[in-house]
PDB file of C-alpha atoms in Angstrom:
ATOM      1  CA  MET B   1     229.631 165.888 -89.850  1.00 43.00           C
ATOM      2  CA  THR B   2     227.976 169.317 -89.685  1.00 42.00           C
ATOM      3  CA  PRO B   3     226.951 170.742 -93.094  1.00 43.00           C
ATOM      4  CA  PRO B   4     228.568 174.037 -94.146  1.00 43.00           C
ATOM      5  CA  GLY B   5     226.778 177.109 -92.851  1.00 44.00           C
ATOM      6  CA  THR B   6     225.397 175.350 -89.776  1.00 43.00           C
ATOM      7  CA  THR B   7     226.752 174.595 -86.343  1.00 40.00           C
ATOM      8  CA  ALA B   8     226.260 171.799 -83.871  1.00 41.00           C
ATOM      9  CA  GLU B   9     224.820 174.404 -81.450  1.00 40.00           C
ATOM     10  CA  THR B  10     221.680 175.058 -83.539  1.00 38.00           C
ATOM     11  CA  PRO B  11     219.373 172.642 -81.593  1.00 40.00           C
ATOM     12  CA  SER B  12     220.384 174.125 -78.249  1.00 38.00           C
ATOM     13  CA  ARG B  13     219.818 177.630 -79.580  1.00 39.00           C
ATOM     14  CA  GLN B  14     216.307 176.661 -80.600  1.00 45.00           C
ATOM     15  CA  LEU B  15     215.606 175.433 -77.072  1.00 39.00           C
ATOM     16  CA  GLU B  16     216.885 178.534 -75.335  1.00 46.00           C
ATOM     17  CA  PRO B  17     213.608 180.513 -75.409  1.00 52.00           C
ATOM     18  CA  GLY B  18     211.803 177.559 -73.832  1.00 52.00           C
ATOM     19  CA  LEU B  19     214.525 177.108 -71.274  1.00 50.00           C
ATOM     20  CA  ARG B  20     214.409 180.796 -70.414  1.00 70.00           C
ATOM     21  CA  ALA B  21     210.618 180.655 -70.027  1.00 72.00           C
ATOM     22  CA  ASP B  22     210.893 177.608 -67.794  1.00 77.00           C
ATOM     23  CA  ALA B  23     213.535 179.342 -65.667  1.00 75.00           C
ATOM     24  CA  GLY B  24     211.276 182.381 -65.384  1.00 81.00           C
ATOM     25  CA  ARG B  25     208.355 180.234 -64.268  1.00 88.00           C
ATOM     26  CA  ASN B  26     210.512 178.541 -61.656  1.00 88.00           C
ATOM     27  CA  ARG B  27     211.666 181.903 -60.351  1.00 90.00           C
ATOM     28  CA  ASP B  28     208.081 183.128 -60.084  1.00 91.00           C
ATOM     29  CA  ARG B  29     207.032 179.944 -58.273  1.00 92.00           C
ATOM     30  CA  ILE B  30     209.926 180.280 -55.817  1.00 95.00           C
ATOM     31  CA  LEU B  31     209.123 183.925 -55.080  1.00 94.00           C
ATOM     32  CA  ALA B  32     205.423 183.182 -54.606  1.00 94.00           C
ATOM     33  CA  ALA B  33     206.210 180.279 -52.281  1.00 95.00           C
ATOM     34  CA  ALA B  34     208.701 182.329 -50.268  1.00 94.00           C
ATOM     35  CA  ARG B  35     206.209 185.184 -49.924  1.00 91.00           C
ATOM     36  CA  ARG B  36     203.540 182.813 -48.599  1.00 92.00           C
ATOM     37  CA  LEU B  37     205.857 181.152 -46.102  1.00 92.00           C
ATOM     38  CA  TYR B  38     207.584 184.325 -44.929  1.00 90.00           C
ATOM     39  CA  ALA B  39     204.261 186.148 -44.535  1.00 86.00           C
ATOM     40  CA  THR B  40     202.782 183.470 -42.281  1.00 84.00           C
ATOM     41  CA  GLU B  41     205.830 181.991 -40.557  1.00 84.00           C
ATOM     42  CA  GLY B  42     208.519 184.675 -40.624  1.00 84.00           C
ATOM     43  CA  LEU B  43     212.070 184.473 -41.910  1.00 86.00           C
ATOM     44  CA  GLY B  44     212.910 181.337 -39.952  1.00 87.00           C
ATOM     45  CA  VAL B  45     211.647 179.252 -42.860  1.00 90.00           C
ATOM     46  CA  SER B  46     214.422 177.185 -44.402  1.00 93.00           C
ATOM     47  CA  MET B  47     215.447 177.302 -48.052  1.00 94.00           C
ATOM     48  CA  ALA B  48     214.503 173.608 -48.275  1.00 94.00           C
ATOM     49  CA  SER B  49     210.967 174.453 -47.142  1.00 95.00           C
ATOM     50  CA  VAL B  50     210.733 177.159 -49.792  1.00 95.00           C
ATOM     51  CA  ALA B  51     211.852 174.700 -52.471  1.00 94.00           C
ATOM     52  CA  ARG B  52     209.225 172.165 -51.371  1.00 94.00           C
ATOM     53  CA  GLU B  53     206.483 174.795 -51.286  1.00 94.00           C
ATOM     54  CA  ALA B  54     207.463 175.933 -54.787  1.00 93.00           C
ATOM     55  CA  GLY B  55     207.629 172.377 -56.113  1.00 93.00           C
ATOM     56  CA  VAL B  56     211.231 172.695 -57.284  1.00 93.00           C
ATOM     57  CA  GLY B  57     214.455 170.987 -56.333  1.00 92.00           C
ATOM     58  CA  LYS B  58     217.082 172.533 -54.088  1.00 91.00           C
ATOM     59  CA  ALA B  59     219.445 172.831 -57.050  1.00 92.00           C
ATOM     60  CA  THR B  60     216.864 174.858 -58.991  1.00 92.00           C
ATOM     61  CA  LEU B  61     216.368 177.152 -56.014  1.00 92.00           C
ATOM     62  CA  SER B  62     220.121 177.622 -55.674  1.00 91.00           C
ATOM     63  CA  ARG B  63     220.476 178.509 -59.357  1.00 90.00           C
ATOM     64  CA  ARG B  64     217.838 181.232 -59.063  1.00 90.00           C
ATOM     65  CA  PHE B  65     218.855 182.473 -55.593  1.00 92.00           C
ATOM     66  CA  ALA B  66     222.327 181.522 -54.475  1.00 90.00           C
ATOM     67  CA  THR B  67     221.876 182.749 -50.913  1.00 89.00           C
ATOM     68  CA  ARG B  68     219.089 183.353 -48.407  1.00 89.00           C
ATOM     69  CA  GLU B  69     219.845 187.080 -48.633  1.00 88.00           C
ATOM     70  CA  ASP B  70     219.306 187.020 -52.411  1.00 90.00           C
ATOM     71  CA  LEU B  71     215.884 185.456 -51.923  1.00 93.00           C
ATOM     72  CA  ILE B  72     214.901 187.846 -49.126  1.00 90.00           C
ATOM     73  CA  THR B  73     215.949 190.845 -51.235  1.00 89.00           C
ATOM     74  CA  ALA B  74     213.817 189.682 -54.175  1.00 91.00           C
ATOM     75  CA  VAL B  75     210.786 188.866 -52.020  1.00 91.00           C
ATOM     76  CA  PHE B  76     210.764 192.129 -50.073  1.00 90.00           C
ATOM     77  CA  ALA B  77     211.942 194.603 -52.719  1.00 88.00           C
ATOM     78  CA  ASP B  78     208.445 196.054 -53.188  1.00 87.00           C
ATOM     79  CA  ARG B  79     207.836 196.252 -49.444  1.00 87.00           C
ATOM     80  CA  MET B  80     211.112 198.072 -48.869  1.00 88.00           C
ATOM     81  CA  ASP B  81     210.062 200.498 -51.603  1.00 89.00           C
ATOM     82  CA  ALA B  82     206.782 201.063 -49.720  1.00 91.00           C
ATOM     83  CA  TYR B  83     208.763 201.560 -46.506  1.00 90.00           C
ATOM     84  CA  ALA B  84     210.879 204.254 -48.153  1.00 90.00           C
ATOM     85  CA  THR B  85     207.760 205.844 -49.663  1.00 93.00           C
ATOM     86  CA  ALA B  86     206.170 206.075 -46.210  1.00 94.00           C
ATOM     87  CA  THR B  87     209.078 208.246 -45.089  1.00 95.00           C
ATOM     88  CA  THR B  88     208.761 210.484 -48.139  1.00 95.00           C
ATOM     89  CA  GLU B  89     205.029 210.921 -47.564  1.00 96.00           C
ATOM     90  CA  ALA B  90     205.560 211.734 -43.884  1.00 97.00           C
ATOM     91  CA  LEU B  91     208.099 214.413 -44.787  1.00 97.00           C
ATOM     92  CA  ALA B  92     205.645 215.882 -47.297  1.00 97.00           C
ATOM     93  CA  ASP B  93     202.952 216.360 -44.625  1.00 98.00           C
ATOM     94  CA  PRO B  94     202.672 220.095 -43.766  1.00 97.00           C
ATOM     95  CA  ASP B  95     202.085 219.089 -40.126  1.00 98.00           C
ATOM     96  CA  PRO B  96     205.248 217.203 -39.043  1.00 98.00           C
ATOM     97  CA  TRP B  97     203.603 215.716 -35.936  1.00 98.00           C
ATOM     98  CA  HIS B  98     200.704 214.371 -38.010  1.00 97.00           C
ATOM     99  CA  GLY B  99     203.203 213.011 -40.536  1.00 97.00           C
ATOM    100  CA  PHE B 100     205.168 211.399 -37.711  1.00 98.00           C
ATOM    101  CA  THR B 101     202.179 209.649 -36.129  1.00 97.00           C
ATOM    102  CA  ARG B 102     200.893 208.474 -39.505  1.00 96.00           C
ATOM    103  CA  TYR B 103     204.357 207.159 -40.351  1.00 96.00           C
ATOM    104  CA  ILE B 104     204.563 205.134 -37.123  1.00 97.00           C
ATOM    105  CA  GLU B 105     201.108 203.672 -37.730  1.00 96.00           C
ATOM    106  CA  ALA B 106     201.879 202.906 -41.393  1.00 95.00           C
ATOM    107  CA  VAL B 107     205.163 201.104 -40.735  1.00 94.00           C
ATOM    108  CA  CYS B 108     203.689 199.050 -37.896  1.00 95.00           C
ATOM    109  CA  ALA B 109     200.759 198.154 -40.169  1.00 95.00           C
ATOM    110  CA  MET B 110     203.237 196.938 -42.794  1.00 91.00           C
ATOM    111  CA  GLN B 111     204.721 194.656 -40.158  1.00 91.00           C
ATOM    112  CA  ALA B 112     201.297 193.345 -39.164  1.00 91.00           C
ATOM    113  CA  ALA B 113     200.428 192.550 -42.778  1.00 89.00           C
ATOM    114  CA  ASP B 114     203.501 190.380 -43.297  1.00 87.00           C
ATOM    115  CA  ARG B 115     205.388 188.562 -40.538  1.00 83.00           C
ATOM    116  CA  GLY B 116     208.385 188.191 -42.801  1.00 86.00           C
ATOM    117  CA  PHE B 117     208.555 191.936 -43.318  1.00 86.00           C
ATOM    118  CA  ALA B 118     208.171 192.407 -39.568  1.00 82.00           C
ATOM    119  CA  ASP B 119     211.388 190.407 -39.255  1.00 82.00           C
ATOM    120  CA  VAL B 120     213.132 192.254 -42.091  1.00 86.00           C
ATOM    121  CA  LEU B 121     212.624 195.606 -40.362  1.00 84.00           C
ATOM    122  CA  THR B 122     214.326 194.360 -37.202  1.00 82.00           C
ATOM    123  CA  MET B 123     217.319 192.684 -38.854  1.00 84.00           C
ATOM    124  CA  THR B 124     220.231 193.709 -41.029  1.00 82.00           C
ATOM    125  CA  PHE B 125     221.450 191.860 -44.116  1.00 82.00           C
ATOM    126  CA  PRO B 126     224.899 193.246 -44.999  1.00 81.00           C
ATOM    127  CA  ALA B 127     225.141 191.102 -48.127  1.00 78.00           C
ATOM    128  CA  ALA B 128     221.782 192.375 -49.444  1.00 80.00           C
ATOM    129  CA  LYS B 129     223.048 195.686 -50.809  1.00 82.00           C
ATOM    130  CA  ALA B 130     219.836 196.843 -52.514  1.00 82.00           C
ATOM    131  CA  LEU B 131     217.697 196.102 -49.481  1.00 84.00           C
ATOM    132  CA  GLU B 132     220.094 197.843 -47.113  1.00 85.00           C
ATOM    133  CA  ALA B 133     220.292 200.875 -49.412  1.00 87.00           C
ATOM    134  CA  ARG B 134     216.526 201.332 -49.151  1.00 85.00           C
ATOM    135  CA  ARG B 135     216.723 200.904 -45.386  1.00 86.00           C
ATOM    136  CA  THR B 136     219.404 203.603 -45.196  1.00 88.00           C
ATOM    137  CA  GLN B 137     217.314 205.934 -47.340  1.00 89.00           C
ATOM    138  CA  SER B 138     214.356 205.432 -45.008  1.00 90.00           C
ATOM    139  CA  TYR B 139     216.513 205.925 -41.932  1.00 91.00           C
ATOM    140  CA  ASP B 140     217.946 209.206 -43.210  1.00 93.00           C
ATOM    141  CA  GLY B 141     214.463 210.481 -44.005  1.00 94.00           C
ATOM    142  CA  PHE B 142     213.212 209.470 -40.564  1.00 95.00           C
ATOM    143  CA  VAL B 143     216.056 211.367 -38.883  1.00 96.00           C
ATOM    144  CA  GLU B 144     214.955 214.496 -40.738  1.00 97.00           C
ATOM    145  CA  LEU B 145     211.343 213.827 -39.749  1.00 97.00           C
ATOM    146  CA  ILE B 146     212.350 213.613 -36.086  1.00 98.00           C
ATOM    147  CA  THR B 147     214.063 217.007 -36.251  1.00 98.00           C
ATOM    148  CA  ARG B 148     211.050 218.633 -37.876  1.00 98.00           C
ATOM    149  CA  THR B 149     208.611 217.045 -35.448  1.00 98.00           C
ATOM    150  CA  GLN B 150     210.589 217.972 -32.358  1.00 98.00           C
ATOM    151  CA  ALA B 151     210.588 221.554 -33.596  1.00 98.00           C
ATOM    152  CA  THR B 152     206.777 221.566 -33.299  1.00 98.00           C
ATOM    153  CA  GLY B 153     207.060 220.834 -29.573  1.00 98.00           C
ATOM    154  CA  HIS B 154     204.823 217.747 -29.864  1.00 98.00           C
ATOM    155  CA  LEU B 155     207.578 215.100 -29.913  1.00 98.00           C
ATOM    156  CA  ARG B 156     209.739 214.582 -26.849  1.00 98.00           C
ATOM    157  CA  ASP B 157     213.212 216.069 -27.119  1.00 97.00           C
ATOM    158  CA  ASP B 158     214.780 212.812 -25.945  1.00 98.00           C
ATOM    159  CA  PHE B 159     213.238 210.740 -28.757  1.00 98.00           C
ATOM    160  CA  THR B 160     215.954 209.171 -30.958  1.00 97.00           C
ATOM    161  CA  PRO B 161     215.946 207.036 -34.133  1.00 95.00           C
ATOM    162  CA  GLU B 162     216.843 204.033 -31.974  1.00 95.00           C
ATOM    163  CA  ASP B 163     213.436 204.344 -30.313  1.00 96.00           C
ATOM    164  CA  LEU B 164     211.857 203.382 -33.638  1.00 94.00           C
ATOM    165  CA  VAL B 165     214.012 200.242 -33.772  1.00 92.00           C
ATOM    166  CA  ILE B 166     212.856 199.331 -30.260  1.00 95.00           C
ATOM    167  CA  LEU B 167     209.226 199.880 -31.290  1.00 95.00           C
ATOM    168  CA  LEU B 168     209.596 197.714 -34.402  1.00 92.00           C
ATOM    169  CA  MET B 169     211.159 194.926 -32.348  1.00 92.00           C
ATOM    170  CA  ALA B 170     208.354 195.129 -29.803  1.00 94.00           C
ATOM    171  CA  ASN B 171     205.706 195.271 -32.512  1.00 94.00           C
ATOM    172  CA  ALA B 172     207.217 192.259 -34.293  1.00 90.00           C
ATOM    173  CA  GLY B 173     206.997 190.309 -31.039  1.00 92.00           C
ATOM    174  CA  VAL B 174     203.368 191.275 -30.421  1.00 94.00           C
ATOM    175  CA  ILE B 175     202.437 190.390 -34.005  1.00 92.00           C
ATOM    176  CA  ALA B 176     204.130 186.996 -33.783  1.00 88.00           C
ATOM    177  CA  ALA B 177     202.406 186.242 -30.477  1.00 91.00           C
ATOM    178  CA  THR B 178     198.893 187.446 -31.275  1.00 93.00           C
ATOM    179  CA  ALA B 179     198.421 187.295 -35.072  1.00 87.00           C
ATOM    180  CA  ASP B 180     196.201 184.211 -34.949  1.00 88.00           C
ATOM    181  CA  ASP B 181     194.053 185.133 -31.939  1.00 93.00           C
ATOM    182  CA  ALA B 182     194.160 188.932 -31.485  1.00 93.00           C
ATOM    183  CA  PRO B 183     195.351 190.289 -34.857  1.00 93.00           C
ATOM    184  CA  ASP B 184     194.727 193.934 -33.924  1.00 95.00           C
ATOM    185  CA  ALA B 185     196.642 193.819 -30.626  1.00 96.00           C
ATOM    186  CA  TRP B 186     199.541 195.655 -32.254  1.00 96.00           C
ATOM    187  CA  ARG B 187     197.315 198.715 -32.701  1.00 97.00           C
ATOM    188  CA  ARG B 188     196.905 198.971 -28.934  1.00 97.00           C
ATOM    189  CA  LEU B 189     200.675 198.812 -28.516  1.00 97.00           C
ATOM    190  CA  VAL B 190     201.168 201.604 -31.042  1.00 97.00           C
ATOM    191  CA  GLY B 191     198.544 203.731 -29.300  1.00 97.00           C
ATOM    192  CA  HIS B 192     200.419 203.452 -26.011  1.00 97.00           C
ATOM    193  CA  ILE B 193     203.778 204.072 -27.678  1.00 97.00           C
ATOM    194  CA  LEU B 194     202.598 207.258 -29.392  1.00 98.00           C
ATOM    195  CA  ARG B 195     201.415 208.549 -26.013  1.00 98.00           C
ATOM    196  CA  ALA B 196     204.857 207.820 -24.600  1.00 97.00           C
ATOM    197  CA  TYR B 197     206.515 209.726 -27.456  1.00 98.00           C
ATOM    198  CA  ALA B 198     204.196 212.760 -27.237  1.00 98.00           C
ATOM    199  CA  THR B 199     204.666 215.846 -25.076  1.00 98.00           C
ATOM    200  CA  PRO B 200     201.754 216.929 -22.838  1.00 97.00           C
ATOM    201  CA  GLY B 201     198.939 218.394 -24.911  1.00 96.00           C
ATOM    202  CA  ALA B 202     200.077 216.959 -28.258  1.00 97.00           C
ATOM    203  CA  PRO B 203     197.126 215.911 -30.454  1.00 97.00           C
ATOM    204  CA  LEU B 204     196.815 212.145 -30.670  1.00 96.00           C
ATOM    205  CA  PRO B 205     194.711 209.699 -32.660  1.00 94.00           C
ATOM    206  CA  PRO B 206     192.035 207.835 -30.672  1.00 95.00           C
ATOM    207  CA  MET B 207     193.327 205.007 -28.500  1.00 97.00           C
ATOM    208  CA  PRO B 208     192.593 201.643 -30.155  1.00 96.00           C
ATOM    209  CA  GLU B 209     190.522 199.161 -28.192  1.00 96.00           C
ATOM    210  CA  ALA B 210     192.321 196.539 -26.150  1.00 95.00           C
ATOM    211  CA  PRO B 211     192.039 192.907 -27.260  1.00 94.00           C
ATOM    212  CA  SER B 212     189.700 190.738 -25.248  1.00 95.00           C
ATOM    213  CA  HIS B 213     190.911 188.694 -22.297  1.00 95.00           C
ATOM    214  CA  THR B 214     189.827 185.514 -24.100  1.00 96.00           C
ATOM    215  CA  ALA B 215     191.801 186.365 -27.257  1.00 94.00           C
ATOM    216  CA  LEU B 216     194.958 187.121 -25.289  1.00 93.00           C
ATOM    217  CA  TYR B 217     194.538 183.932 -23.258  1.00 92.00           C
ATOM    218  CA  ARG B 218     194.356 181.899 -26.466  1.00 93.00           C
ATOM    219  CA  ALA B 219     197.498 183.643 -27.711  1.00 92.00           C
ATOM    220  CA  MET B 220     199.290 182.808 -24.457  1.00 92.00           C
ATOM    221  CA  ILE B 221     198.248 179.153 -24.733  1.00 92.00           C
ATOM    222  CA  ARG B 222     199.570 179.054 -28.295  1.00 86.00           C
ATOM    223  CA  LEU B 223     202.895 180.555 -27.190  1.00 85.00           C
ATOM    224  CA  ALA B 224     203.287 177.817 -24.586  1.00 86.00           C
ATOM    225  CA  ARG B 225     203.134 175.107 -27.230  1.00 78.00           C
ATOM    226  CA  PRO B 226     206.455 173.817 -28.616  1.00 66.00           C
ATOM    227  CA  ALA B 227     207.343 175.419 -31.935  1.00 58.00           C
ATOM    228  CA  PRO B 228     207.268 173.016 -34.923  1.00 57.00           C
ATOM    229  CA  GLN B 229     210.686 172.043 -36.215  1.00 55.00           C
ATOM    230  CA  THR B 230     211.463 173.354 -39.710  1.00 48.00           C
ATOM    231  CA  PRO B 231     213.947 171.159 -41.623  1.00 48.00           C
TER     232      PRO B 231
END
């Protein structure tokens, strides 16, 4: 019998702050684990692997992030913000060609710093509305940047936004293949790509050094090994 003025729910109410704190800690552990795994292994990591890395059960992971897209959105929200900011900064540069080249270098560097983000920039996630909204914002800004840069005469007239997608796909592949043995190989790729985008006489940053033959050979050996199976 519950005394007047009280309810049977009082004990559970008293536990709620603790439960909320525990849920918050679990969420933080899941995000930290996902960031580590995505950064080093890419987005192919399974949800089960994330749960193990975080030290939580699959049910706990599912309560915090019902879908893979929900988890990816939460993990990469800050990086997508940085991606959008890079476009804004490029547009603010009084020299559009300089802004363009710096933008290409900055976005490719973001990919190199995080293999998971390298994957995010070459995929679409229709269910991840917030992430896709930031991508659209960046795309629209890049289209404007192209127009401004072509007006300077330094960017080829036949350059299109799709060329950036091709570059990001190529860069993601180079990063995945060489990150362990020649981590700066992507810079050489970007140097060549910028020279392909430029018109004759356009000012260009110095060409990055090529990776050593030994480093590339090690990367090729690693690529030939069977990929580990992720449950």
